Amino acid sequence: MKNLIKLILILIFYGAIIKGQVLNNDFEEWVGETPTNWQTSNVTLIALPISKTTESHSGSFAAKGEVITSITGDELFLPVLTSVPTPEAFPVPRMISAVSMYYKFNSIGGDKLAINVMCFAGNDFVGSGGKVIESSNSAFSLITIPIEYVFPGIPNKCIIIIGAGHDDEEIGGHVGTYFIVDDISFDGITDVENELVNQPNQFILEQNFPNPFNPSTVINYNLIANDFINLSVYDILGNKVAELVNENKSAGNYSVKFDASDLSSGIYLYKLSSKNFTQTNKMMLVK
């Protein structure tokens, strides 16, 4: 009961601070074609897949991302919206439990909307969350992305990545697929005094974050016992393009950064294997 009362008091005291920390969360502020405190996949004079729209959940504006072609019509551009990764732009005074936002989504040809969140204590990755939306949604709906903490540390910044496209690199995306997002917020707090990073109870290869990504992403995996493991990346044809880990590891939670600066856009597979465990996930590189 004391812990419950303590948590309620903390929520009351910090609630206003936590809830309103995402700067320009309502996308009311823009500099030209770019929302303040956000980065986009726009290329000036060539293609603007991210734009300002008056079709908002609240206020005057929201952010719209749409799969489009360049002005010459010979190149496809996918919409990617990324928060500026600085403590000043996205301060997190304590551990958040989730990120919420209102969204609309129009999917064509199986295109998906991906929302990813990564939290850092300084430069150290501590937690993440993500969701993939496959179905169209014509009315604004609230979506909440829980944050799972896998490493110790109190985050002082979070990066939010929102993008749309198709799993098949040959397709990329379909012109006309679009999303609209508005009113993004950090929700809740975790009682830091009682926060523990639990020892994993199963082998897990998590979905990379961010995804889609450019040019780097983070891959997390959990081991329940000491083991010799291999973590490698393959192209869609099965050719190995990178070996990230190939050694004995103790039980625990691990995080590996994958830099794809030298690779072309497309779908890649990353595979974690040991003597008794194998798992493969897909990720999308968008340049």
PDB file of C-alpha atoms in Angstrom:
ATOM      1  CA  MET A   1       0.000   0.000   0.000  1.00  0.00           C
ATOM      2  CA  LYS A   2       2.831   2.405   0.834  1.00  0.00           C
ATOM      3  CA  ASN A   3       4.427   1.806  -2.550  1.00  0.00           C
ATOM      4  CA  LEU A   4       1.080   2.403  -4.269  1.00  0.00           C
ATOM      5  CA  ILE A   5       0.563   5.682  -2.393  1.00  0.00           C
ATOM      6  CA  LYS A   6       4.136   6.692  -3.188  1.00  0.00           C
ATOM      7  CA  LEU A   7       3.637   5.958  -6.884  1.00  0.00           C
ATOM      8  CA  ILE A   8       0.368   7.937  -6.964  1.00  0.00           C
ATOM      9  CA  LEU A   9       2.090  10.929  -5.344  1.00  0.00           C
ATOM     10  CA  ILE A  10       4.951  10.715  -7.829  1.00  0.00           C
ATOM     11  CA  LEU A  11       2.511  10.574 -10.744  1.00  0.00           C
ATOM     12  CA  ILE A  12       0.633  13.613  -9.443  1.00  0.00           C
ATOM     13  CA  PHE A  13       3.848  15.564  -8.899  1.00  0.00           C
ATOM     14  CA  TYR A  14       5.557  14.673 -12.154  1.00  0.00           C
ATOM     15  CA  GLY A  15       2.540  14.093 -14.354  1.00  0.00           C
ATOM     16  CA  ALA A  16       2.481  17.568 -15.888  1.00  0.00           C
ATOM     17  CA  ILE A  17       6.231  17.452 -16.487  1.00  0.00           C
ATOM     18  CA  ILE A  18       6.249  14.061 -18.171  1.00  0.00           C
ATOM     19  CA  LYS A  19       3.108  14.512 -20.246  1.00  0.00           C
ATOM     20  CA  GLY A  20       4.233  17.686 -21.975  1.00  0.00           C
ATOM     21  CA  GLN A  21       7.903  17.044 -22.628  1.00  0.00           C
ATOM     22  CA  VAL A  22       7.760  16.270 -26.354  1.00  0.00           C
ATOM     23  CA  LEU A  23       8.564  19.634 -27.913  1.00  0.00           C
ATOM     24  CA  ASN A  24       6.358  20.553 -30.864  1.00  0.00           C
ATOM     25  CA  ASN A  25       4.345  17.427 -30.089  1.00  0.00           C
ATOM     26  CA  ASP A  26       1.329  18.980 -31.818  1.00  0.00           C
ATOM     27  CA  PHE A  27       3.274  19.969 -34.959  1.00  0.00           C
ATOM     28  CA  GLU A  28       2.125  23.575 -34.750  1.00  0.00           C
ATOM     29  CA  GLU A  29       5.639  24.927 -35.423  1.00  0.00           C
ATOM     30  CA  TRP A  30       7.304  24.546 -38.821  1.00  0.00           C
ATOM     31  CA  VAL A  31      10.351  26.007 -40.546  1.00  0.00           C
ATOM     32  CA  GLY A  32       9.588  25.814 -44.228  1.00  0.00           C
ATOM     33  CA  GLU A  33       8.639  22.195 -44.919  1.00  0.00           C
ATOM     34  CA  THR A  34      10.166  20.791 -41.712  1.00  0.00           C
ATOM     35  CA  PRO A  35       8.450  20.603 -38.298  1.00  0.00           C
ATOM     36  CA  THR A  36      10.543  22.184 -35.546  1.00  0.00           C
ATOM     37  CA  ASN A  37      12.554  19.628 -33.511  1.00  0.00           C
ATOM     38  CA  TRP A  38      12.001  16.918 -36.128  1.00  0.00           C
ATOM     39  CA  GLN A  39      13.978  15.573 -39.086  1.00  0.00           C
ATOM     40  CA  THR A  40      12.349  14.353 -42.292  1.00  0.00           C
ATOM     41  CA  SER A  41      13.119  12.354 -45.417  1.00  0.00           C
ATOM     42  CA  ASN A  42      12.323  15.431 -47.526  1.00  0.00           C
ATOM     43  CA  VAL A  43      14.720  16.400 -50.311  1.00  0.00           C
ATOM     44  CA  THR A  44      14.291  20.061 -51.242  1.00  0.00           C
ATOM     45  CA  LEU A  45      13.158  20.666 -54.830  1.00  0.00           C
ATOM     46  CA  ILE A  46      12.965  16.907 -55.456  1.00  0.00           C
ATOM     47  CA  ALA A  47      10.406  15.306 -53.117  1.00  0.00           C
ATOM     48  CA  LEU A  48       8.544  16.225 -49.923  1.00  0.00           C
ATOM     49  CA  PRO A  49       7.103  13.018 -48.444  1.00  0.00           C
ATOM     50  CA  ILE A  50       6.599  14.806 -45.090  1.00  0.00           C
ATOM     51  CA  SER A  51       4.312  17.837 -45.102  1.00  0.00           C
ATOM     52  CA  LYS A  52       2.132  20.052 -42.928  1.00  0.00           C
ATOM     53  CA  THR A  53      -1.592  19.300 -42.975  1.00  0.00           C
ATOM     54  CA  THR A  54      -4.622  21.052 -41.519  1.00  0.00           C
ATOM     55  CA  GLU A  55      -6.236  17.633 -40.994  1.00  0.00           C
ATOM     56  CA  SER A  56      -5.244  17.687 -37.317  1.00  0.00           C
ATOM     57  CA  HIS A  57      -6.417  15.977 -34.152  1.00  0.00           C
ATOM     58  CA  SER A  58      -6.170  19.279 -32.281  1.00  0.00           C
ATOM     59  CA  GLY A  59      -4.872  22.758 -33.042  1.00  0.00           C
ATOM     60  CA  SER A  60      -4.246  23.967 -36.579  1.00  0.00           C
ATOM     61  CA  PHE A  61      -1.727  21.475 -37.963  1.00  0.00           C
ATOM     62  CA  ALA A  62      -0.474  17.889 -37.895  1.00  0.00           C
ATOM     63  CA  ALA A  63       2.338  16.040 -39.688  1.00  0.00           C
ATOM     64  CA  LYS A  64       1.534  14.009 -42.788  1.00  0.00           C
ATOM     65  CA  GLY A  65       3.804  11.402 -44.344  1.00  0.00           C
ATOM     66  CA  GLU A  66       3.039  10.060 -47.810  1.00  0.00           C
ATOM     67  CA  VAL A  67       4.692   7.662 -50.248  1.00  0.00           C
ATOM     68  CA  ILE A  68       5.336   9.786 -53.346  1.00  0.00           C
ATOM     69  CA  THR A  69       7.493   9.983 -56.445  1.00  0.00           C
ATOM     70  CA  SER A  70      10.045  12.690 -57.183  1.00  0.00           C
ATOM     71  CA  ILE A  71       9.031  15.686 -59.291  1.00  0.00           C
ATOM     72  CA  THR A  72      10.513  13.886 -62.294  1.00  0.00           C
ATOM     73  CA  GLY A  73       8.451  10.804 -61.470  1.00  0.00           C
ATOM     74  CA  ASP A  74      11.372   8.384 -61.719  1.00  0.00           C
ATOM     75  CA  GLU A  75      12.160   7.765 -58.041  1.00  0.00           C
ATOM     76  CA  LEU A  76      10.078   6.599 -55.078  1.00  0.00           C
ATOM     77  CA  PHE A  77      10.336   8.429 -51.753  1.00  0.00           C
ATOM     78  CA  LEU A  78       9.167   6.949 -48.448  1.00  0.00           C
ATOM     79  CA  PRO A  79       8.025   9.155 -45.555  1.00  0.00           C
ATOM     80  CA  VAL A  80      10.223   9.026 -42.447  1.00  0.00           C
ATOM     81  CA  LEU A  81       9.768  11.413 -39.519  1.00  0.00           C
ATOM     82  CA  THR A  82      12.425  11.384 -36.781  1.00  0.00           C
ATOM     83  CA  SER A  83      12.682  13.405 -33.593  1.00  0.00           C
ATOM     84  CA  VAL A  84      15.863  15.431 -33.144  1.00  0.00           C
ATOM     85  CA  PRO A  85      17.959  13.262 -30.772  1.00  0.00           C
ATOM     86  CA  THR A  86      19.026  15.870 -28.224  1.00  0.00           C
ATOM     87  CA  PRO A  87      18.206  16.149 -24.510  1.00  0.00           C
ATOM     88  CA  GLU A  88      17.005  19.696 -25.122  1.00  0.00           C
ATOM     89  CA  ALA A  89      14.472  18.633 -27.749  1.00  0.00           C
ATOM     90  CA  PHE A  90      13.189  15.507 -25.982  1.00  0.00           C
ATOM     91  CA  PRO A  91      14.069  15.727 -22.276  1.00  0.00           C
ATOM     92  CA  VAL A  92      12.987  12.805 -20.112  1.00  0.00           C
ATOM     93  CA  PRO A  93      13.509  13.682 -16.441  1.00  0.00           C
ATOM     94  CA  ARG A  94      12.555  10.188 -15.276  1.00  0.00           C
ATOM     95  CA  MET A  95      11.826   6.796 -16.779  1.00  0.00           C
ATOM     96  CA  ILE A  96       8.760   6.957 -19.018  1.00  0.00           C
ATOM     97  CA  SER A  97       6.470   3.976 -19.409  1.00  0.00           C
ATOM     98  CA  ALA A  98       5.130   4.662 -22.910  1.00  0.00           C
ATOM     99  CA  VAL A  99       4.821   7.049 -25.844  1.00  0.00           C
ATOM    100  CA  SER A 100       1.340   7.875 -27.123  1.00  0.00           C
ATOM    101  CA  MET A 101       0.052   9.688 -30.190  1.00  0.00           C
ATOM    102  CA  TYR A 102      -3.022  10.096 -32.363  1.00  0.00           C
ATOM    103  CA  TYR A 103      -2.784   8.796 -35.908  1.00  0.00           C
ATOM    104  CA  LYS A 104      -4.564   8.102 -39.188  1.00  0.00           C
ATOM    105  CA  PHE A 105      -3.255   5.617 -41.737  1.00  0.00           C
ATOM    106  CA  ASN A 106      -4.146   4.819 -45.335  1.00  0.00           C
ATOM    107  CA  SER A 107      -2.458   1.619 -46.524  1.00  0.00           C
ATOM    108  CA  ILE A 108      -2.186   0.700 -50.202  1.00  0.00           C
ATOM    109  CA  GLY A 109      -0.885  -2.636 -51.459  1.00  0.00           C
ATOM    110  CA  GLY A 110       0.101  -3.972 -48.048  1.00  0.00           C
ATOM    111  CA  ASP A 111       2.188  -0.978 -46.958  1.00  0.00           C
ATOM    112  CA  LYS A 112       2.731  -0.694 -43.196  1.00  0.00           C
ATOM    113  CA  LEU A 113       3.163   2.091 -40.661  1.00  0.00           C
ATOM    114  CA  ALA A 114       6.056   1.572 -38.230  1.00  0.00           C
ATOM    115  CA  ILE A 115       6.497   3.568 -35.019  1.00  0.00           C
ATOM    116  CA  ASN A 116       9.675   3.037 -32.999  1.00  0.00           C
ATOM    117  CA  VAL A 117      11.015   4.624 -29.818  1.00  0.00           C
ATOM    118  CA  MET A 118      14.519   4.363 -28.341  1.00  0.00           C
ATOM    119  CA  CYS A 119      15.559   5.775 -24.954  1.00  0.00           C
ATOM    120  CA  PHE A 120      19.113   6.659 -23.920  1.00  0.00           C
ATOM    121  CA  ALA A 121      20.966   7.583 -20.750  1.00  0.00           C
ATOM    122  CA  GLY A 122      23.605   9.826 -22.255  1.00  0.00           C
ATOM    123  CA  ASN A 123      24.895   7.782 -25.187  1.00  0.00           C
ATOM    124  CA  ASP A 124      23.917   4.430 -23.664  1.00  0.00           C
ATOM    125  CA  PHE A 125      20.839   2.632 -24.949  1.00  0.00           C
ATOM    126  CA  VAL A 126      18.529   1.633 -22.066  1.00  0.00           C
ATOM    127  CA  GLY A 127      15.120   0.793 -23.533  1.00  0.00           C
ATOM    128  CA  SER A 128      12.818   0.800 -26.528  1.00  0.00           C
ATOM    129  CA  GLY A 129       9.360   0.111 -27.868  1.00  0.00           C
ATOM    130  CA  GLY A 130       7.660  -0.219 -31.216  1.00  0.00           C
ATOM    131  CA  LYS A 131       4.518  -1.105 -33.112  1.00  0.00           C
ATOM    132  CA  VAL A 132       3.712  -1.940 -36.730  1.00  0.00           C
ATOM    133  CA  ILE A 133       0.271  -1.038 -38.088  1.00  0.00           C
ATOM    134  CA  GLU A 134      -0.991  -2.934 -41.118  1.00  0.00           C
ATOM    135  CA  SER A 135      -4.626  -1.820 -41.411  1.00  0.00           C
ATOM    136  CA  SER A 136      -5.989   1.509 -42.626  1.00  0.00           C
ATOM    137  CA  ASN A 137      -7.614   3.792 -40.082  1.00  0.00           C
ATOM    138  CA  SER A 138      -9.582   6.770 -41.429  1.00  0.00           C
ATOM    139  CA  ALA A 139     -10.376   8.380 -38.057  1.00  0.00           C
ATOM    140  CA  PHE A 140      -7.870   9.621 -35.508  1.00  0.00           C
ATOM    141  CA  SER A 141      -7.110   6.869 -33.005  1.00  0.00           C
ATOM    142  CA  LEU A 142      -4.880   6.805 -29.955  1.00  0.00           C
ATOM    143  CA  ILE A 143      -1.942   4.409 -30.077  1.00  0.00           C
ATOM    144  CA  THR A 144       0.333   3.699 -27.120  1.00  0.00           C
ATOM    145  CA  ILE A 145       3.817   2.206 -27.453  1.00  0.00           C
ATOM    146  CA  PRO A 146       5.064   0.711 -24.155  1.00  0.00           C
ATOM    147  CA  ILE A 147       8.755   1.166 -23.359  1.00  0.00           C
ATOM    148  CA  GLU A 148      10.679  -1.911 -22.209  1.00  0.00           C
ATOM    149  CA  TYR A 149      13.865  -1.218 -20.277  1.00  0.00           C
ATOM    150  CA  VAL A 150      16.591  -3.810 -20.804  1.00  0.00           C
ATOM    151  CA  PHE A 151      19.611  -1.951 -19.410  1.00  0.00           C
ATOM    152  CA  PRO A 152      20.097   0.115 -16.233  1.00  0.00           C
ATOM    153  CA  GLY A 153      20.109   3.896 -16.391  1.00  0.00           C
ATOM    154  CA  ILE A 154      17.664   6.802 -16.256  1.00  0.00           C
ATOM    155  CA  PRO A 155      16.988   8.107 -19.785  1.00  0.00           C
ATOM    156  CA  ASN A 156      17.580  11.763 -20.553  1.00  0.00           C
ATOM    157  CA  LYS A 157      16.522  11.582 -24.206  1.00  0.00           C
ATOM    158  CA  CYS A 158      14.306   9.539 -26.485  1.00  0.00           C
ATOM    159  CA  ILE A 159      14.221   9.213 -30.258  1.00  0.00           C
ATOM    160  CA  ILE A 160      10.897   8.672 -32.009  1.00  0.00           C
ATOM    161  CA  ILE A 161      10.863   7.343 -35.589  1.00  0.00           C
ATOM    162  CA  ILE A 162       7.697   7.154 -37.685  1.00  0.00           C
ATOM    163  CA  GLY A 163       7.758   5.741 -41.209  1.00  0.00           C
ATOM    164  CA  ALA A 164       5.704   3.918 -43.824  1.00  0.00           C
ATOM    165  CA  GLY A 165       6.570   1.500 -46.605  1.00  0.00           C
ATOM    166  CA  HIS A 166       6.446  -2.110 -47.787  1.00  0.00           C
ATOM    167  CA  ASP A 167       8.401  -5.120 -46.512  1.00  0.00           C
ATOM    168  CA  ASP A 168       9.450  -6.086 -50.041  1.00  0.00           C
ATOM    169  CA  GLU A 169      12.461  -4.030 -51.122  1.00  0.00           C
ATOM    170  CA  GLU A 170      11.528  -4.495 -54.781  1.00  0.00           C
ATOM    171  CA  ILE A 171       8.228  -2.750 -54.064  1.00  0.00           C
ATOM    172  CA  GLY A 172       9.431  -0.194 -51.512  1.00  0.00           C
ATOM    173  CA  GLY A 173       5.997   1.337 -51.115  1.00  0.00           C
ATOM    174  CA  HIS A 174       2.858   2.319 -52.984  1.00  0.00           C
ATOM    175  CA  VAL A 175       2.146   5.891 -54.041  1.00  0.00           C
ATOM    176  CA  GLY A 176      -0.807   7.191 -52.049  1.00  0.00           C
ATOM    177  CA  THR A 177      -0.054   5.373 -48.799  1.00  0.00           C
ATOM    178  CA  TYR A 178      -0.017   8.006 -46.066  1.00  0.00           C
ATOM    179  CA  PHE A 179      -0.124   8.591 -42.318  1.00  0.00           C
ATOM    180  CA  ILE A 180      -1.044  11.595 -40.185  1.00  0.00           C
ATOM    181  CA  VAL A 181       0.276  11.951 -36.621  1.00  0.00           C
ATOM    182  CA  ASP A 182      -0.493  14.520 -33.939  1.00  0.00           C
ATOM    183  CA  ASP A 183      -0.361  15.159 -30.184  1.00  0.00           C
ATOM    184  CA  ILE A 184       2.584  12.945 -29.234  1.00  0.00           C
ATOM    185  CA  SER A 185       3.315  12.538 -25.529  1.00  0.00           C
ATOM    186  CA  PHE A 186       5.461  10.698 -23.011  1.00  0.00           C
ATOM    187  CA  ASP A 187       3.179   8.845 -20.613  1.00  0.00           C
ATOM    188  CA  GLY A 188       3.594   7.833 -16.992  1.00  0.00           C
ATOM    189  CA  ILE A 189       6.760   7.305 -15.010  1.00  0.00           C
ATOM    190  CA  THR A 190       8.485   4.353 -13.409  1.00  0.00           C
ATOM    191  CA  ASP A 191       9.529   4.470  -9.765  1.00  0.00           C
ATOM    192  CA  VAL A 192      13.278   4.576 -10.302  1.00  0.00           C
ATOM    193  CA  GLU A 193      14.083   3.414  -6.776  1.00  0.00           C
ATOM    194  CA  ASN A 194      12.322   0.107  -7.420  1.00  0.00           C
ATOM    195  CA  GLU A 195      13.269  -0.320 -11.075  1.00  0.00           C
ATOM    196  CA  LEU A 196      15.181  -3.537 -11.694  1.00  0.00           C
ATOM    197  CA  VAL A 197      16.528  -4.967 -14.903  1.00  0.00           C
ATOM    198  CA  ASN A 198      15.471  -8.604 -14.713  1.00  0.00           C
ATOM    199  CA  GLN A 199      17.612 -11.500 -15.800  1.00  0.00           C
ATOM    200  CA  PRO A 200      16.076 -12.890 -19.005  1.00  0.00           C
ATOM    201  CA  ASN A 201      14.161 -16.165 -18.739  1.00  0.00           C
ATOM    202  CA  GLN A 202      14.267 -17.067 -22.435  1.00  0.00           C
ATOM    203  CA  PHE A 203      16.332 -16.591 -25.578  1.00  0.00           C
ATOM    204  CA  ILE A 204      14.959 -13.577 -27.446  1.00  0.00           C
ATOM    205  CA  LEU A 205      16.029 -11.747 -30.591  1.00  0.00           C
ATOM    206  CA  GLU A 206      14.132  -8.475 -30.526  1.00  0.00           C
ATOM    207  CA  GLN A 207      12.997  -6.355 -33.457  1.00  0.00           C
ATOM    208  CA  ASN A 208      15.633  -3.792 -34.338  1.00  0.00           C
ATOM    209  CA  PHE A 209      15.065  -0.129 -33.514  1.00  0.00           C
ATOM    210  CA  PRO A 210      14.594   2.065 -35.402  1.00  0.00           C
ATOM    211  CA  ASN A 211      12.973   0.192 -38.258  1.00  0.00           C
ATOM    212  CA  PRO A 212      12.979   1.392 -41.027  1.00  0.00           C
ATOM    213  CA  PHE A 213      16.453   2.866 -40.387  1.00  0.00           C
ATOM    214  CA  ASN A 214      19.182   4.948 -42.035  1.00  0.00           C
ATOM    215  CA  PRO A 215      22.052   4.306 -41.742  1.00  0.00           C
ATOM    216  CA  SER A 216      22.277   2.579 -38.335  1.00  0.00           C
ATOM    217  CA  THR A 217      20.000   0.607 -36.039  1.00  0.00           C
ATOM    218  CA  VAL A 218      20.187  -1.215 -32.700  1.00  0.00           C
ATOM    219  CA  ILE A 219      19.591  -4.966 -32.273  1.00  0.00           C
ATOM    220  CA  ASN A 220      18.834  -6.319 -28.787  1.00  0.00           C
ATOM    221  CA  TYR A 221      18.975  -9.958 -27.747  1.00  0.00           C
ATOM    222  CA  ASN A 222      18.626 -11.901 -24.487  1.00  0.00           C
ATOM    223  CA  LEU A 223      20.496 -15.044 -23.412  1.00  0.00           C
ATOM    224  CA  ILE A 224      19.409 -17.278 -20.530  1.00  0.00           C
ATOM    225  CA  ALA A 225      22.690 -19.177 -20.306  1.00  0.00           C
ATOM    226  CA  ASN A 226      26.330 -18.948 -21.279  1.00  0.00           C
ATOM    227  CA  ASP A 227      26.620 -19.900 -24.932  1.00  0.00           C
ATOM    228  CA  PHE A 228      28.600 -19.426 -28.127  1.00  0.00           C
ATOM    229  CA  ILE A 229      26.429 -17.274 -30.348  1.00  0.00           C
ATOM    230  CA  ASN A 230      26.557 -15.782 -33.811  1.00  0.00           C
ATOM    231  CA  LEU A 231      24.650 -12.706 -34.926  1.00  0.00           C
ATOM    232  CA  SER A 232      24.895 -11.970 -38.648  1.00  0.00           C
ATOM    233  CA  VAL A 233      23.083  -9.887 -41.252  1.00  0.00           C
ATOM    234  CA  TYR A 234      22.045 -11.202 -44.688  1.00  0.00           C
ATOM    235  CA  ASP A 235      20.589  -9.648 -47.799  1.00  0.00           C
ATOM    236  CA  ILE A 236      17.283 -10.877 -49.207  1.00  0.00           C
ATOM    237  CA  LEU A 237      19.145 -13.453 -51.356  1.00  0.00           C
ATOM    238  CA  GLY A 238      20.818 -15.012 -48.325  1.00  0.00           C
ATOM    239  CA  ASN A 239      24.275 -13.504 -48.806  1.00  0.00           C
ATOM    240  CA  LYS A 240      26.005 -12.574 -45.542  1.00  0.00           C
ATOM    241  CA  VAL A 241      26.734  -8.828 -45.498  1.00  0.00           C
ATOM    242  CA  ALA A 242      27.870  -8.392 -41.880  1.00  0.00           C
ATOM    243  CA  GLU A 243      28.881 -10.445 -38.843  1.00  0.00           C
ATOM    244  CA  LEU A 244      28.093  -8.558 -35.646  1.00  0.00           C
ATOM    245  CA  VAL A 245      28.845 -11.157 -32.954  1.00  0.00           C
ATOM    246  CA  ASN A 246      30.699 -14.485 -33.079  1.00  0.00           C
ATOM    247  CA  GLU A 247      31.876 -15.431 -29.587  1.00  0.00           C
ATOM    248  CA  ASN A 248      30.995 -16.862 -26.194  1.00  0.00           C
ATOM    249  CA  LYS A 249      28.519 -14.754 -24.218  1.00  0.00           C
ATOM    250  CA  SER A 250      27.290 -14.954 -20.643  1.00  0.00           C
ATOM    251  CA  ALA A 251      23.597 -14.936 -19.777  1.00  0.00           C
ATOM    252  CA  GLY A 252      22.145 -11.444 -19.933  1.00  0.00           C
ATOM    253  CA  ASN A 253      20.753  -8.671 -22.106  1.00  0.00           C
ATOM    254  CA  TYR A 254      22.823  -7.393 -25.019  1.00  0.00           C
ATOM    255  CA  SER A 255      22.651  -4.560 -27.521  1.00  0.00           C
ATOM    256  CA  VAL A 256      24.519  -4.308 -30.842  1.00  0.00           C
ATOM    257  CA  LYS A 257      24.643  -1.358 -33.227  1.00  0.00           C
ATOM    258  CA  PHE A 258      24.505  -2.197 -36.939  1.00  0.00           C
ATOM    259  CA  ASP A 259      25.847   0.432 -39.350  1.00  0.00           C
ATOM    260  CA  ALA A 260      24.617  -0.043 -42.926  1.00  0.00           C
ATOM    261  CA  SER A 261      26.322   2.998 -44.440  1.00  0.00           C
ATOM    262  CA  ASP A 262      27.906   0.861 -47.158  1.00  0.00           C
ATOM    263  CA  LEU A 263      24.721  -1.025 -48.060  1.00  0.00           C
ATOM    264  CA  SER A 264      21.902  -0.114 -50.421  1.00  0.00           C
ATOM    265  CA  SER A 265      18.263   0.348 -49.447  1.00  0.00           C
ATOM    266  CA  GLY A 266      16.199  -2.782 -49.040  1.00  0.00           C
ATOM    267  CA  ILE A 267      15.083  -5.615 -46.783  1.00  0.00           C
ATOM    268  CA  TYR A 268      17.758  -7.380 -44.727  1.00  0.00           C
ATOM    269  CA  LEU A 269      17.621 -10.399 -42.422  1.00  0.00           C
ATOM    270  CA  TYR A 270      19.462 -10.651 -39.116  1.00  0.00           C
ATOM    271  CA  LYS A 271      19.950 -14.084 -37.566  1.00  0.00           C
ATOM    272  CA  LEU A 272      20.880 -15.034 -34.011  1.00  0.00           C
ATOM    273  CA  SER A 273      22.032 -18.630 -33.630  1.00  0.00           C
ATOM    274  CA  SER A 274      23.540 -20.847 -30.942  1.00  0.00           C
ATOM    275  CA  LYS A 275      23.754 -24.580 -30.320  1.00  0.00           C
ATOM    276  CA  ASN A 276      20.101 -24.863 -29.305  1.00  0.00           C
ATOM    277  CA  PHE A 277      18.512 -21.664 -30.606  1.00  0.00           C
ATOM    278  CA  THR A 278      18.010 -19.906 -33.931  1.00  0.00           C
ATOM    279  CA  GLN A 279      15.849 -16.888 -34.744  1.00  0.00           C
ATOM    280  CA  THR A 280      15.709 -14.618 -37.786  1.00  0.00           C
ATOM    281  CA  ASN A 281      14.051 -11.206 -38.078  1.00  0.00           C
ATOM    282  CA  LYS A 282      13.629  -8.747 -40.944  1.00  0.00           C
ATOM    283  CA  MET A 283      14.607  -5.075 -41.053  1.00  0.00           C
ATOM    284  CA  MET A 284      14.314  -2.320 -43.655  1.00  0.00           C
ATOM    285  CA  LEU A 285      17.090   0.076 -44.702  1.00  0.00           C
ATOM    286  CA  VAL A 286      15.729   3.248 -46.323  1.00  0.00           C
ATOM    287  CA  LYS A 287      18.189   5.765 -47.789  1.00  0.00           C
TER     288      LYS A 287
END
